[in-house]
Amino acid sequence: MKRYFIADLHLTPERPDITRAFLHFIKNTANDADELYLLGDIFEAWIGDDGGIPAYQSVIDALQSASLTTALYFQHGNRDFLVGDAFSTATNCTLLAPKYIVNLPTGDALLMHGDQLCTDDVEYQAFRSMVRNPEWQTDFLNKPINERLHIARQMREASKKKGAEKSNDIMDVNPNSVRQALVDAQVELVIHGHTHRPAVHHNQIKAGVGTRIVLGDWDKKLWYLVSDHQALTLIDEPIHPTDPTTLGT
Ligand code: LP5
Ligand code: MN
């Protein structure tokens, strides 16, 4: 059984090189996958399925055709928490709960986007509670697409501004929250993205126990984790802006 894990591609029409890299990855790298896990922030900003699906048709089509041979799983990130049932139907992706345990041959693993672990970022957690409230979401999704796009753009700008003011520590996971998440899930491995700090951390529960694998964001490089019967391997590859071999045709 071969599984791939990716997160934080932030797909947007403004970065056609990343969309090409993703289409190439789906077709030529993860084509031997039994399961592919998309762990959030696959899209730069998802304002609802009615606006997102037509805007990302090539990605939707690629996922749909990958689903013929690979089981696809999608977990929400803080940019694409509005991905819904229409996306799931169009792509054949199963939507996962915010915390999901997958049974890997090397041991059970907790999958999360990772934003929930950044508990020192009190402002963000308050924002998260607001936008994850079903009533807020219904109200937002009832607005016209153009208005939603405008709000999303404003929110992205506000987030960039706030991010520049926040310390590195605040933007990273809180070690106690990591430990608690692992203990609550009764597992010794968590796989997440969000922080854009790809690494393998050990001793997350206590000395010698508890591992945290952080997927990287797709920018200059693409990142993916591969799980097979014997190992977990975090891989990065360059994204070539003009390399014809990355054309997703
Ligand atoms: O993703 P990243 O790394 O840039 O930053 C996150 C946190 N920021 C966010 C916001 C997203 O970037 C924007 C999402 C847009 C797509 C969704 C579309 C539809 C929803 C529209 C929402 C109004 O998640 C950032 C963290 C960082 O990760 C690291 O963990 O720090 O958190 C913030 O920037 C939040 C601010 O600190 C608090 C902002 C409060 C402002 C509230 C304004 C509410 C406006 C409501 C309008 C209707
Ligand atoms: Mn994120």
PDB file of C-alpha atoms in Angstrom, residues 101-246:
ATOM      1  CA  ILE A 101      -6.239   8.813  12.215  1.00  0.00           C
ATOM      2  CA  VAL A 102      -4.790   6.737   9.409  1.00  0.00           C
ATOM      3  CA  ASN A 103      -3.413   3.256  10.014  1.00  0.00           C
ATOM      4  CA  LEU A 104       0.009   3.157   8.354  1.00  0.00           C
ATOM      5  CA  PRO A 105       2.175   0.022   8.209  1.00  0.00           C
ATOM      6  CA  THR A 106       4.750   1.885  10.334  1.00  0.00           C
ATOM      7  CA  GLY A 107       2.076   2.758  12.965  1.00  0.00           C
ATOM      8  CA  ASP A 108      -1.040   4.884  13.320  1.00  0.00           C
ATOM      9  CA  ALA A 109      -0.731   8.560  12.412  1.00  0.00           C
ATOM     10  CA  LEU A 110      -2.821  11.591  13.292  1.00  0.00           C
ATOM     11  CA  LEU A 111      -3.465  13.830  10.273  1.00  0.00           C
ATOM     12  CA  MET A 112      -4.271  17.527  10.742  1.00  0.00           C
ATOM     13  CA  HIS A 113      -3.820  20.689   8.728  1.00  0.00           C
ATOM     14  CA  GLY A 114      -1.823  22.059  11.671  1.00  0.00           C
ATOM     15  CA  ASP A 115      -3.429  25.454  12.296  1.00  0.00           C
ATOM     16  CA  GLN A 116      -5.206  24.010  15.345  1.00  0.00           C
ATOM     17  CA  LEU A 117      -1.783  23.441  16.949  1.00  0.00           C
ATOM     18  CA  CYS A 118      -0.807  27.136  16.725  1.00  0.00           C
ATOM     19  CA  THR A 119      -2.515  27.946  20.006  1.00  0.00           C
ATOM     20  CA  ASP A 120      -0.186  30.831  20.913  1.00  0.00           C
ATOM     21  CA  ASP A 121      -1.709  32.744  17.986  1.00  0.00           C
ATOM     22  CA  VAL A 122      -4.727  33.801  20.004  1.00  0.00           C
ATOM     23  CA  GLU A 123      -5.960  36.250  17.330  1.00  0.00           C
ATOM     24  CA  TYR A 124      -5.897  33.553  14.675  1.00  0.00           C
ATOM     25  CA  GLN A 125      -7.700  31.030  16.910  1.00  0.00           C
ATOM     26  CA  ALA A 126     -10.480  33.608  17.512  1.00  0.00           C
ATOM     27  CA  PHE A 127     -10.717  34.190  13.746  1.00  0.00           C
ATOM     28  CA  ARG A 128     -10.788  30.414  13.204  1.00  0.00           C
ATOM     29  CA  SER A 129     -13.673  29.937  15.652  1.00  0.00           C
ATOM     30  CA  MET A 130     -15.614  32.656  13.850  1.00  0.00           C
ATOM     31  CA  VAL A 131     -15.200  31.274  10.323  1.00  0.00           C
ATOM     32  CA  ARG A 132     -15.726  27.637  11.319  1.00  0.00           C
ATOM     33  CA  ASN A 133     -19.118  28.498  12.809  1.00  0.00           C
ATOM     34  CA  PRO A 134     -21.812  27.016  10.508  1.00  0.00           C
ATOM     35  CA  GLU A 135     -24.008  30.132  10.828  1.00  0.00           C
ATOM     36  CA  TRP A 136     -21.113  32.395   9.769  1.00  0.00           C
ATOM     37  CA  GLN A 137     -20.433  30.084   6.825  1.00  0.00           C
ATOM     38  CA  THR A 138     -24.082  30.049   5.652  1.00  0.00           C
ATOM     39  CA  ASP A 139     -24.186  33.826   5.853  1.00  0.00           C
ATOM     40  CA  PHE A 140     -20.878  34.141   3.926  1.00  0.00           C
ATOM     41  CA  LEU A 141     -21.888  31.619   1.245  1.00  0.00           C
ATOM     42  CA  ASN A 142     -25.155  33.515   0.676  1.00  0.00           C
ATOM     43  CA  LYS A 143     -23.215  36.597  -0.439  1.00  0.00           C
ATOM     44  CA  PRO A 144     -22.616  37.109  -4.179  1.00  0.00           C
ATOM     45  CA  ILE A 145     -19.381  35.545  -5.531  1.00  0.00           C
ATOM     46  CA  ASN A 146     -17.802  38.932  -6.283  1.00  0.00           C
ATOM     47  CA  GLU A 147     -18.374  40.144  -2.753  1.00  0.00           C
ATOM     48  CA  ARG A 148     -16.892  36.923  -1.341  1.00  0.00           C
ATOM     49  CA  LEU A 149     -13.836  37.298  -3.599  1.00  0.00           C
ATOM     50  CA  HIS A 150     -13.412  40.862  -2.359  1.00  0.00           C
ATOM     51  CA  ILE A 151     -13.637  39.811   1.322  1.00  0.00           C
ATOM     52  CA  ALA A 152     -11.204  36.920   0.730  1.00  0.00           C
ATOM     53  CA  ARG A 153      -8.690  39.309  -0.906  1.00  0.00           C
ATOM     54  CA  GLN A 154      -8.993  41.736   1.991  1.00  0.00           C
ATOM     55  CA  MET A 155      -8.543  38.919   4.484  1.00  0.00           C
ATOM     56  CA  ARG A 156      -5.435  37.658   2.680  1.00  0.00           C
ATOM     57  CA  GLU A 157      -3.946  41.167   2.814  1.00  0.00           C
ATOM     58  CA  ALA A 158      -4.822  41.472   6.516  1.00  0.00           C
ATOM     59  CA  SER A 159      -3.253  38.065   7.174  1.00  0.00           C
ATOM     60  CA  LYS A 160       0.004  39.020   5.410  1.00  0.00           C
ATOM     61  CA  LYS A 161       0.175  42.276   7.381  1.00  0.00           C
ATOM     62  CA  LYS A 162      -0.557  40.536  10.683  1.00  0.00           C
ATOM     63  CA  GLY A 163       1.939  37.771   9.853  1.00  0.00           C
ATOM     64  CA  ALA A 164       4.737  40.321   9.417  1.00  0.00           C
ATOM     65  CA  GLU A 165       3.976  41.668  12.913  1.00  0.00           C
ATOM     66  CA  LYS A 166       3.789  38.272  14.656  1.00  0.00           C
ATOM     67  CA  SER A 167       6.883  36.586  16.122  1.00  0.00           C
ATOM     68  CA  ASN A 168       8.228  33.338  14.656  1.00  0.00           C
ATOM     69  CA  ASP A 169       7.290  31.490  17.837  1.00  0.00           C
ATOM     70  CA  ILE A 170       3.661  32.632  17.748  1.00  0.00           C
ATOM     71  CA  MET A 171       3.347  31.435  14.138  1.00  0.00           C
ATOM     72  CA  ASP A 172       4.660  27.951  15.018  1.00  0.00           C
ATOM     73  CA  VAL A 173       2.925  25.087  16.819  1.00  0.00           C
ATOM     74  CA  ASN A 174       2.707  25.077  20.608  1.00  0.00           C
ATOM     75  CA  PRO A 175       4.612  22.034  22.003  1.00  0.00           C
ATOM     76  CA  ASN A 176       1.998  21.360  24.693  1.00  0.00           C
ATOM     77  CA  SER A 177      -0.780  21.378  22.093  1.00  0.00           C
ATOM     78  CA  VAL A 178       1.206  18.900  19.981  1.00  0.00           C
ATOM     79  CA  ARG A 179       1.746  16.612  22.968  1.00  0.00           C
ATOM     80  CA  GLN A 180      -1.935  16.818  23.940  1.00  0.00           C
ATOM     81  CA  ALA A 181      -3.110  16.087  20.375  1.00  0.00           C
ATOM     82  CA  LEU A 182      -0.898  12.975  20.234  1.00  0.00           C
ATOM     83  CA  VAL A 183      -1.943  11.778  23.700  1.00  0.00           C
ATOM     84  CA  ASP A 184      -5.665  12.362  22.989  1.00  0.00           C
ATOM     85  CA  ALA A 185      -5.411  10.468  19.695  1.00  0.00           C
ATOM     86  CA  GLN A 186      -3.344   7.706  21.352  1.00  0.00           C
ATOM     87  CA  VAL A 187      -0.798   7.747  18.548  1.00  0.00           C
ATOM     88  CA  GLU A 188       2.915   8.474  18.343  1.00  0.00           C
ATOM     89  CA  LEU A 189       2.987  10.269  14.996  1.00  0.00           C
ATOM     90  CA  VAL A 190       1.329  13.422  13.720  1.00  0.00           C
ATOM     91  CA  ILE A 191       1.572  14.570  10.102  1.00  0.00           C
ATOM     92  CA  HIS A 192       0.614  18.173   9.354  1.00  0.00           C
ATOM     93  CA  GLY A 193       1.325  21.225   7.217  1.00  0.00           C
ATOM     94  CA  HIS A 194       0.411  24.889   7.670  1.00  0.00           C
ATOM     95  CA  THR A 195       3.571  26.284   9.298  1.00  0.00           C
ATOM     96  CA  HIS A 196       5.670  26.069   6.104  1.00  0.00           C
ATOM     97  CA  ARG A 197       8.532  24.664   8.191  1.00  0.00           C
ATOM     98  CA  PRO A 198       9.114  21.193   6.701  1.00  0.00           C
ATOM     99  CA  ALA A 199      10.929  18.920   9.139  1.00  0.00           C
ATOM    100  CA  VAL A 200      10.802  15.695  11.125  1.00  0.00           C
ATOM    101  CA  HIS A 201      10.688  16.390  14.883  1.00  0.00           C
ATOM    102  CA  HIS A 202      11.223  13.687  17.500  1.00  0.00           C
ATOM    103  CA  ASN A 203      10.556  13.532  21.280  1.00  0.00           C
ATOM    104  CA  GLN A 204       7.150  15.231  20.908  1.00  0.00           C
ATOM    105  CA  ILE A 205       5.485  13.301  23.763  1.00  0.00           C
ATOM    106  CA  LYS A 206       8.554  12.600  25.911  1.00  0.00           C
ATOM    107  CA  ALA A 207      12.195  11.613  25.380  1.00  0.00           C
ATOM    108  CA  GLY A 208      12.289   8.991  22.660  1.00  0.00           C
ATOM    109  CA  VAL A 209       8.520   9.047  22.037  1.00  0.00           C
ATOM    110  CA  GLY A 210       6.380  11.024  19.591  1.00  0.00           C
ATOM    111  CA  THR A 211       7.202  12.221  16.090  1.00  0.00           C
ATOM    112  CA  ARG A 212       5.865  15.204  14.149  1.00  0.00           C
ATOM    113  CA  ILE A 213       6.320  15.315  10.400  1.00  0.00           C
ATOM    114  CA  VAL A 214       5.722  18.759   8.907  1.00  0.00           C
ATOM    115  CA  LEU A 215       4.987  18.951   5.183  1.00  0.00           C
ATOM    116  CA  GLY A 216       6.424  21.892   3.276  1.00  0.00           C
ATOM    117  CA  ASP A 217       4.541  24.496   1.252  1.00  0.00           C
ATOM    118  CA  TRP A 218       4.885  24.503  -2.524  1.00  0.00           C
ATOM    119  CA  ASP A 219       6.750  27.607  -3.590  1.00  0.00           C
ATOM    120  CA  LYS A 220      10.308  27.238  -4.895  1.00  0.00           C
ATOM    121  CA  LYS A 221      10.068  23.510  -4.144  1.00  0.00           C
ATOM    122  CA  LEU A 222       7.318  20.960  -4.009  1.00  0.00           C
ATOM    123  CA  TRP A 223       7.060  18.688  -0.970  1.00  0.00           C
ATOM    124  CA  TYR A 224       5.430  15.339  -0.372  1.00  0.00           C
ATOM    125  CA  LEU A 225       5.546  12.519   2.140  1.00  0.00           C
ATOM    126  CA  VAL A 226       5.495   8.926   0.936  1.00  0.00           C
ATOM    127  CA  SER A 227       4.408   6.019   3.116  1.00  0.00           C
ATOM    128  CA  ASP A 228       4.952   2.441   2.006  1.00  0.00           C
ATOM    129  CA  HIS A 229       5.180  -0.866   3.849  1.00  0.00           C
ATOM    130  CA  GLN A 230       8.521  -0.050   5.431  1.00  0.00           C
ATOM    131  CA  ALA A 231       9.129   3.692   5.737  1.00  0.00           C
ATOM    132  CA  LEU A 232       7.966   7.288   5.697  1.00  0.00           C
ATOM    133  CA  THR A 233       9.998   9.569   3.448  1.00  0.00           C
ATOM    134  CA  LEU A 234       9.702  13.360   3.207  1.00  0.00           C
ATOM    135  CA  ILE A 235      10.721  14.435  -0.289  1.00  0.00           C
ATOM    136  CA  ASP A 236      11.313  17.819  -1.892  1.00  0.00           C
ATOM    137  CA  GLU A 237      11.872  18.601  -5.552  1.00  0.00           C
ATOM    138  CA  PRO A 238      12.452  21.875  -7.366  1.00  0.00           C
ATOM    139  CA  ILE A 239       9.589  23.606  -9.124  1.00  0.00           C
ATOM    140  CA  HIS A 240      10.836  24.691 -12.534  1.00  0.00           C
ATOM    141  CA  PRO A 241       8.926  27.774 -13.687  1.00  0.00           C
ATOM    142  CA  THR A 242       9.544  27.081 -17.363  1.00  0.00           C
ATOM    143  CA  ASP A 243      10.656  23.455 -17.471  1.00  0.00           C
ATOM    144  CA  PRO A 244       8.574  21.812 -20.220  1.00  0.00           C
ATOM    145  CA  THR A 245       8.747  18.470 -18.361  1.00  0.00           C
ATOM    146  CA  THR A 246       6.474  19.951 -15.685  1.00  0.00           C
TER     147      THR A 246
END
